[in-house]
Amino acid sequence: MARIFAVANQKGGVGKTTTTVNLAAALVKHGQRVLLVDLDPQGNATMGSGIDKRSVPGTVYQVLIGQASVTEARVFSEAGAFDVLAANRELAGAEVELVQVDNREGRLKEALALVDANYDFILIDCPPSLSMLTLNGLCAAHGVVIPMQCEYYALEGLSDLVATIKQVHGKLNRDLKIIGLLRVMFDPRSTLSQQVSAQLEAHFGGKVFNAIIPRNVRLAEAPSHGLPGVVFDPMSKGALGYLSFAAEMIDRIKTL
Ligand code: ADP
Ligand code: MG
């Protein structure tokens, strides 16, 4: 049975997409079968997986509005060797179209149930908002992975996200848990990074992943080559960070 994780944080630019794409590729390197779901109309996870969002034959939009099944809409990322439910600007329309539909928060969950046996991990890249799309991601997931930059304002948005996760847990999805907080774009030489990191550990204890993703320019360069960072430069510090994070995820799901 697939374990489904939403990578969420309503702030933009905190490393959600980089985390989703690289975790997917790193899990594949650890022998796992992976589906990546791009729930952001910007389509960055799609492009970062080496798939052209402008010419892709199937997308998650078609799945959400009931035009296609996951099996029909998914495409294969040669770059990362995982399947992708792609996204592009069309997805922005789903927000409006879903208003008239029954069980609109549960559309993705329903669709993914049919491919459950095909994957070990399904990873959902959420948009930077607490919208209907993010809600579909949270309803479908067993757990949330929250990437965080260790900077002064990092903790501010976290309470809103935690409140939303609690609401979804209470009303829509009893399975949902915070799996963990992932420290990303980490600069070990910065005192502030160290302090915020220590604060996170003090507040959230075991919910903070041991793996830390350093700030590493190779991770930022990889998408322009249409490759996940862990494929583009497997020995870079960023790639090694995501490989150890993937190992930790494989370990954590054993205790779920
Ligand atoms: P989000 O999906 O939360 O908006 P992204 O994953 O797109 O965030 O990351 C925002 C920017 O930061 C991108 O340009 C990305 O390449 C860069 N980035 C992400 N993680 C790292 C990292 N560990 N080191 C360096 N740059 C990073
Ligand atoms: Mg993103």
Short mmCIF file of C-alpha atoms and ligand atoms in Angstrom, two decimals:
data_model
loop_
_atom_site.label_atom_id
_atom_site.label_comp_id
_atom_site.label_asym_id
_atom_site.label_seq_id
_atom_site.Cartn_x
_atom_site.Cartn_y
_atom_site.Cartn_z
CA MET A 1 0.00 0.00 0.00
CA ALA A 2 1.27 3.46 -0.89
CA ARG A 3 2.09 5.93 1.86
CA ILE A 4 0.92 9.37 0.79
CA PHE A 5 2.66 12.55 1.92
CA ALA A 6 1.81 16.18 1.25
CA VAL A 7 4.74 18.59 1.20
CA ALA A 8 3.15 21.76 2.48
CA ASN A 9 3.90 25.21 3.83
CA GLN A 10 1.76 28.17 2.83
CA LYS A 11 4.84 30.35 2.43
CA GLY A 12 6.30 30.53 -1.07
CA GLY A 13 9.96 29.90 -1.78
CA VAL A 14 10.63 27.75 1.29
CA GLY A 15 11.74 24.65 -0.63
CA LYS A 16 8.53 22.62 -1.06
CA THR A 17 9.06 21.85 -4.73
CA THR A 18 12.79 21.20 -4.39
CA THR A 19 12.00 18.83 -1.53
CA THR A 20 9.21 16.98 -3.39
CA VAL A 21 11.24 16.44 -6.57
CA ASN A 22 14.44 15.44 -4.81
CA LEU A 23 12.73 13.23 -2.26
CA ALA A 24 10.96 11.46 -5.13
CA ALA A 25 14.21 10.88 -7.03
CA ALA A 26 16.09 9.89 -3.87
CA LEU A 27 13.37 7.37 -2.90
CA VAL A 28 13.72 5.83 -6.37
CA LYS A 29 17.47 5.49 -5.75
CA HIS A 30 16.55 3.60 -2.57
CA GLY A 31 14.46 1.19 -4.67
CA GLN A 32 11.01 2.68 -3.99
CA ARG A 33 8.16 3.08 -6.51
CA VAL A 34 7.07 6.73 -6.53
CA LEU A 35 4.30 8.92 -7.91
CA LEU A 36 4.77 12.70 -7.68
CA VAL A 37 1.60 14.80 -7.76
CA ASP A 38 2.11 18.44 -8.74
CA LEU A 39 -0.72 20.45 -7.15
CA ASP A 40 0.73 23.87 -7.93
CA PRO A 41 -0.52 25.63 -11.12
CA GLN A 42 3.02 27.03 -11.49
CA GLY A 43 4.06 23.52 -12.54
CA ASN A 44 7.56 23.81 -11.08
CA ALA A 45 7.67 20.22 -9.86
CA THR A 46 6.58 19.09 -13.33
CA MET A 47 9.38 21.08 -15.04
CA GLY A 48 11.90 20.05 -12.36
CA SER A 49 11.10 16.42 -13.18
CA GLY A 50 12.06 17.13 -16.80
CA ILE A 51 8.50 17.27 -18.15
CA ASP A 52 7.36 20.18 -20.31
CA LYS A 53 4.24 21.53 -18.61
CA ARG A 54 3.10 23.25 -21.83
CA SER A 55 2.91 20.08 -23.91
CA VAL A 56 2.16 17.38 -21.35
CA PRO A 57 -0.68 15.07 -22.48
CA GLY A 58 -2.26 14.48 -19.07
CA THR A 59 -2.48 16.57 -15.91
CA VAL A 60 -3.81 16.45 -12.36
CA TYR A 61 -6.45 19.00 -13.41
CA GLN A 62 -8.15 16.38 -15.58
CA VAL A 63 -8.09 13.99 -12.64
CA LEU A 64 -9.59 16.50 -10.21
CA ILE A 65 -12.48 17.42 -12.48
CA GLY A 66 -13.13 13.77 -13.34
CA GLN A 67 -12.03 13.88 -16.99
CA ALA A 68 -9.30 11.25 -16.61
CA SER A 69 -8.13 8.60 -14.16
CA VAL A 70 -4.65 8.72 -12.62
CA THR A 71 -3.61 5.83 -14.86
CA GLU A 72 -4.67 7.79 -17.94
CA ALA A 73 -3.20 11.13 -16.89
CA ARG A 74 0.16 10.17 -15.36
CA VAL A 75 3.39 10.59 -17.28
CA PHE A 76 6.82 9.09 -16.65
CA SER A 77 9.78 11.23 -15.63
CA GLU A 78 12.81 9.78 -17.44
CA ALA A 79 14.98 12.16 -15.43
CA GLY A 80 13.92 10.85 -12.04
CA ALA A 81 12.44 7.44 -12.95
CA PHE A 82 9.14 8.14 -11.18
CA ASP A 83 5.60 8.80 -12.38
CA VAL A 84 4.19 12.33 -12.37
CA LEU A 85 0.70 13.78 -12.30
CA ALA A 86 1.69 17.02 -13.95
CA ALA A 87 0.34 20.54 -13.51
CA ASN A 88 0.18 23.74 -15.49
CA ARG A 89 -1.81 26.99 -15.47
CA GLU A 90 -5.02 25.14 -16.29
CA LEU A 91 -5.02 23.85 -12.71
CA ALA A 92 -5.79 27.34 -11.39
CA GLY A 93 -9.28 26.89 -12.87
CA ALA A 94 -9.96 23.82 -10.75
CA GLU A 95 -10.42 26.01 -7.71
CA VAL A 96 -13.53 27.55 -9.29
CA GLU A 97 -14.82 24.47 -11.08
CA LEU A 98 -14.70 22.32 -7.96
CA VAL A 99 -17.09 24.66 -6.15
CA GLN A 100 -20.08 22.93 -7.75
CA VAL A 101 -18.82 19.40 -7.23
CA ASP A 102 -19.68 16.90 -4.48
CA ASN A 103 -16.91 15.93 -2.08
CA ARG A 104 -14.68 18.58 -3.62
CA GLU A 105 -11.92 18.25 -1.00
CA GLY A 106 -11.81 14.49 -1.48
CA ARG A 107 -11.33 14.32 -5.27
CA LEU A 108 -7.62 13.58 -5.21
CA LYS A 109 -7.96 11.02 -2.42
CA GLU A 110 -10.62 9.13 -4.39
CA ALA A 111 -8.52 9.15 -7.54
CA LEU A 112 -5.32 8.01 -5.81
CA ALA A 113 -7.09 5.09 -4.11
CA LEU A 114 -7.24 3.35 -7.48
CA VAL A 115 -3.44 3.31 -7.93
CA ASP A 116 -2.59 2.57 -4.32
CA ALA A 117 -1.03 -0.80 -5.14
CA ASN A 118 1.28 0.63 -7.82
CA TYR A 119 3.46 2.72 -5.50
CA ASP A 120 5.38 2.71 -2.23
CA PHE A 121 5.25 6.51 -1.94
CA ILE A 122 2.97 9.18 -3.35
CA LEU A 123 4.33 12.71 -2.82
CA ILE A 124 2.15 15.77 -3.27
CA ASP A 125 3.72 19.17 -3.96
CA CYS A 126 1.26 21.72 -2.56
CA PRO A 127 0.88 25.34 -3.72
CA PRO A 128 1.88 28.22 -1.42
CA SER A 129 -1.60 28.79 0.01
CA LEU A 130 -4.19 27.11 2.16
CA SER A 131 -6.53 26.75 -0.84
CA MET A 132 -8.91 24.07 -2.14
CA LEU A 133 -5.95 22.51 -3.92
CA THR A 134 -3.90 22.26 -0.72
CA LEU A 135 -7.00 20.92 1.02
CA ASN A 136 -7.23 18.16 -1.60
CA GLY A 137 -3.59 17.35 -0.88
CA LEU A 138 -4.14 17.25 2.88
CA CYS A 139 -7.29 15.11 2.55
CA ALA A 140 -5.47 12.57 0.42
CA ALA A 141 -2.39 12.29 2.63
CA HIS A 142 -1.38 10.15 5.59
CA GLY A 143 1.08 12.78 6.63
CA VAL A 144 2.51 16.21 6.04
CA VAL A 145 6.16 17.04 5.52
CA ILE A 146 6.88 20.68 6.28
CA PRO A 147 10.05 22.17 4.81
CA MET A 148 11.34 25.15 6.78
CA GLN A 149 14.10 27.66 6.42
CA CYS A 150 15.80 28.34 9.73
CA GLU A 151 15.30 32.08 9.74
CA TYR A 152 13.67 34.60 11.99
CA TYR A 153 10.15 34.49 10.53
CA ALA A 154 10.07 30.75 9.96
CA LEU A 155 7.97 29.94 12.99
CA GLU A 156 5.39 32.66 12.31
CA GLY A 157 3.47 30.92 9.52
CA LEU A 158 3.79 27.55 11.15
CA SER A 159 0.91 28.05 13.60
CA ASP A 160 -1.57 28.71 10.76
CA LEU A 161 -0.45 25.57 8.97
CA VAL A 162 -0.63 23.50 12.15
CA ALA A 163 -4.15 24.86 12.82
CA THR A 164 -5.27 23.91 9.29
CA ILE A 165 -3.79 20.44 9.65
CA LYS A 166 -5.66 20.02 12.95
CA GLN A 167 -8.93 21.10 11.33
CA VAL A 168 -8.48 18.72 8.43
CA HIS A 169 -7.60 15.97 10.88
CA GLY A 170 -10.75 16.68 12.91
CA LYS A 171 -13.25 17.09 10.08
CA LEU A 172 -12.00 15.43 6.93
CA ASN A 173 -9.10 13.06 7.40
CA ARG A 174 -8.49 11.19 10.66
CA ASP A 175 -5.30 9.66 9.21
CA LEU A 176 -3.52 12.97 8.82
CA LYS A 177 -0.42 13.61 10.93
CA ILE A 178 2.55 15.91 10.79
CA ILE A 179 5.31 13.50 9.86
CA GLY A 180 8.00 16.00 10.36
CA LEU A 181 9.70 19.33 9.89
CA LEU A 182 12.58 19.37 7.45
CA ARG A 183 15.26 22.01 7.83
CA VAL A 184 16.19 23.23 4.34
CA MET A 185 18.54 25.83 2.81
CA PHE A 186 20.50 25.46 6.02
CA ASP A 187 23.62 27.51 6.53
CA PRO A 188 25.70 25.88 9.30
CA ARG A 189 27.92 28.97 9.63
CA SER A 190 25.02 31.25 10.50
CA THR A 191 24.36 31.73 14.20
CA LEU A 192 20.72 32.52 13.46
CA SER A 193 20.28 29.22 11.58
CA GLN A 194 21.74 27.38 14.59
CA GLN A 195 19.46 29.23 17.01
CA VAL A 196 16.25 28.71 15.03
CA SER A 197 17.20 25.09 14.48
CA ALA A 198 17.67 24.60 18.23
CA GLN A 199 14.30 26.32 18.85
CA LEU A 200 12.60 23.95 16.43
CA GLU A 201 14.10 20.96 18.20
CA ALA A 202 13.01 22.32 21.58
CA HIS A 203 9.40 22.91 20.42
CA PHE A 204 8.86 19.96 18.13
CA GLY A 205 11.33 17.35 19.43
CA GLY A 206 11.07 14.10 17.51
CA LYS A 207 9.02 15.76 14.77
CA VAL A 208 12.17 17.43 13.45
CA PHE A 209 13.91 15.20 10.92
CA ASN A 210 17.55 14.36 11.63
CA ALA A 211 18.47 14.99 8.01
CA ILE A 212 19.28 18.62 7.24
CA ILE A 213 19.33 20.01 3.70
CA PRO A 214 22.13 22.57 3.30
CA ARG A 215 21.90 25.60 1.06
CA ASN A 216 23.54 24.29 -2.09
CA VAL A 217 23.61 25.99 -5.47
CA ARG A 218 23.57 22.64 -7.33
CA LEU A 219 19.99 22.07 -6.08
CA ALA A 220 18.98 25.45 -7.48
CA GLU A 221 20.72 24.85 -10.82
CA ALA A 222 19.27 21.38 -11.45
CA PRO A 223 15.74 22.43 -12.58
CA SER A 224 17.16 24.44 -15.51
CA HIS A 225 18.61 21.14 -16.77
CA GLY A 226 15.26 19.39 -16.27
CA LEU A 227 16.79 17.14 -13.64
CA PRO A 228 16.28 16.52 -9.92
CA GLY A 229 19.35 17.70 -7.96
CA VAL A 230 20.07 14.16 -6.76
CA VAL A 231 20.43 13.11 -10.42
CA PHE A 232 22.13 16.27 -11.70
CA ASP A 233 24.97 16.15 -9.16
CA PRO A 234 24.60 13.08 -6.94
CA MET A 235 27.70 13.85 -4.86
CA SER A 236 26.76 17.45 -4.05
CA LYS A 237 25.99 18.23 -0.42
CA GLY A 238 22.37 19.01 -1.31
CA ALA A 239 21.91 15.66 -3.07
CA LEU A 240 23.47 13.77 -0.17
CA GLY A 241 21.12 15.62 2.20
CA TYR A 242 18.06 14.46 0.24
CA LEU A 243 19.39 10.90 0.01
CA SER A 244 19.70 10.68 3.77
CA PHE A 245 16.28 12.31 4.17
CA ALA A 246 14.79 9.62 1.90
CA ALA A 247 16.39 6.89 4.04
CA GLU A 248 14.87 8.53 7.11
CA MET A 249 11.41 8.62 5.48
CA ILE A 250 11.65 4.92 4.62
CA ASP A 251 12.51 4.28 8.25
CA ARG A 252 9.70 6.48 9.59
CA ILE A 253 6.92 4.85 7.64
CA LYS A 254 7.68 1.57 9.40
CA THR A 255 6.40 3.12 12.64
CA LEU A 256 3.29 4.80 11.17
P1 ADP B 1 8.58 26.48 -2.94
O1 ADP B 1 8.14 25.31 -3.74
O2 ADP B 1 8.30 26.35 -1.48
O3 ADP B 1 8.07 27.77 -3.49
P2 ADP B 1 11.20 26.02 -4.12
O4 ADP B 1 11.52 24.61 -3.87
O5 ADP B 1 10.72 26.39 -5.47
O6 ADP B 1 10.20 26.56 -3.02
O7 ADP B 1 12.51 26.83 -3.74
C1 ADP B 1 12.58 28.26 -3.88
C2 ADP B 1 13.93 28.64 -4.50
O8 ADP B 1 14.99 28.23 -3.64
C3 ADP B 1 14.19 27.95 -5.82
O9 ADP B 1 14.85 28.84 -6.67
C4 ADP B 1 15.09 26.78 -5.46
O10 ADP B 1 15.94 26.40 -6.53
C5 ADP B 1 15.88 27.34 -4.30
N1 ADP B 1 16.29 26.30 -3.35
C6 ADP B 1 15.50 25.40 -2.73
N2 ADP B 1 16.19 24.64 -1.87
C7 ADP B 1 17.49 25.04 -1.96
C8 ADP B 1 18.71 24.65 -1.31
N3 ADP B 1 18.74 23.68 -0.39
N4 ADP B 1 19.84 25.30 -1.65
C9 ADP B 1 19.81 26.30 -2.55
N5 ADP B 1 18.71 26.73 -3.18
C10 ADP B 1 17.55 26.12 -2.90
MG MG B 2 6.71 25.22 -5.30
#
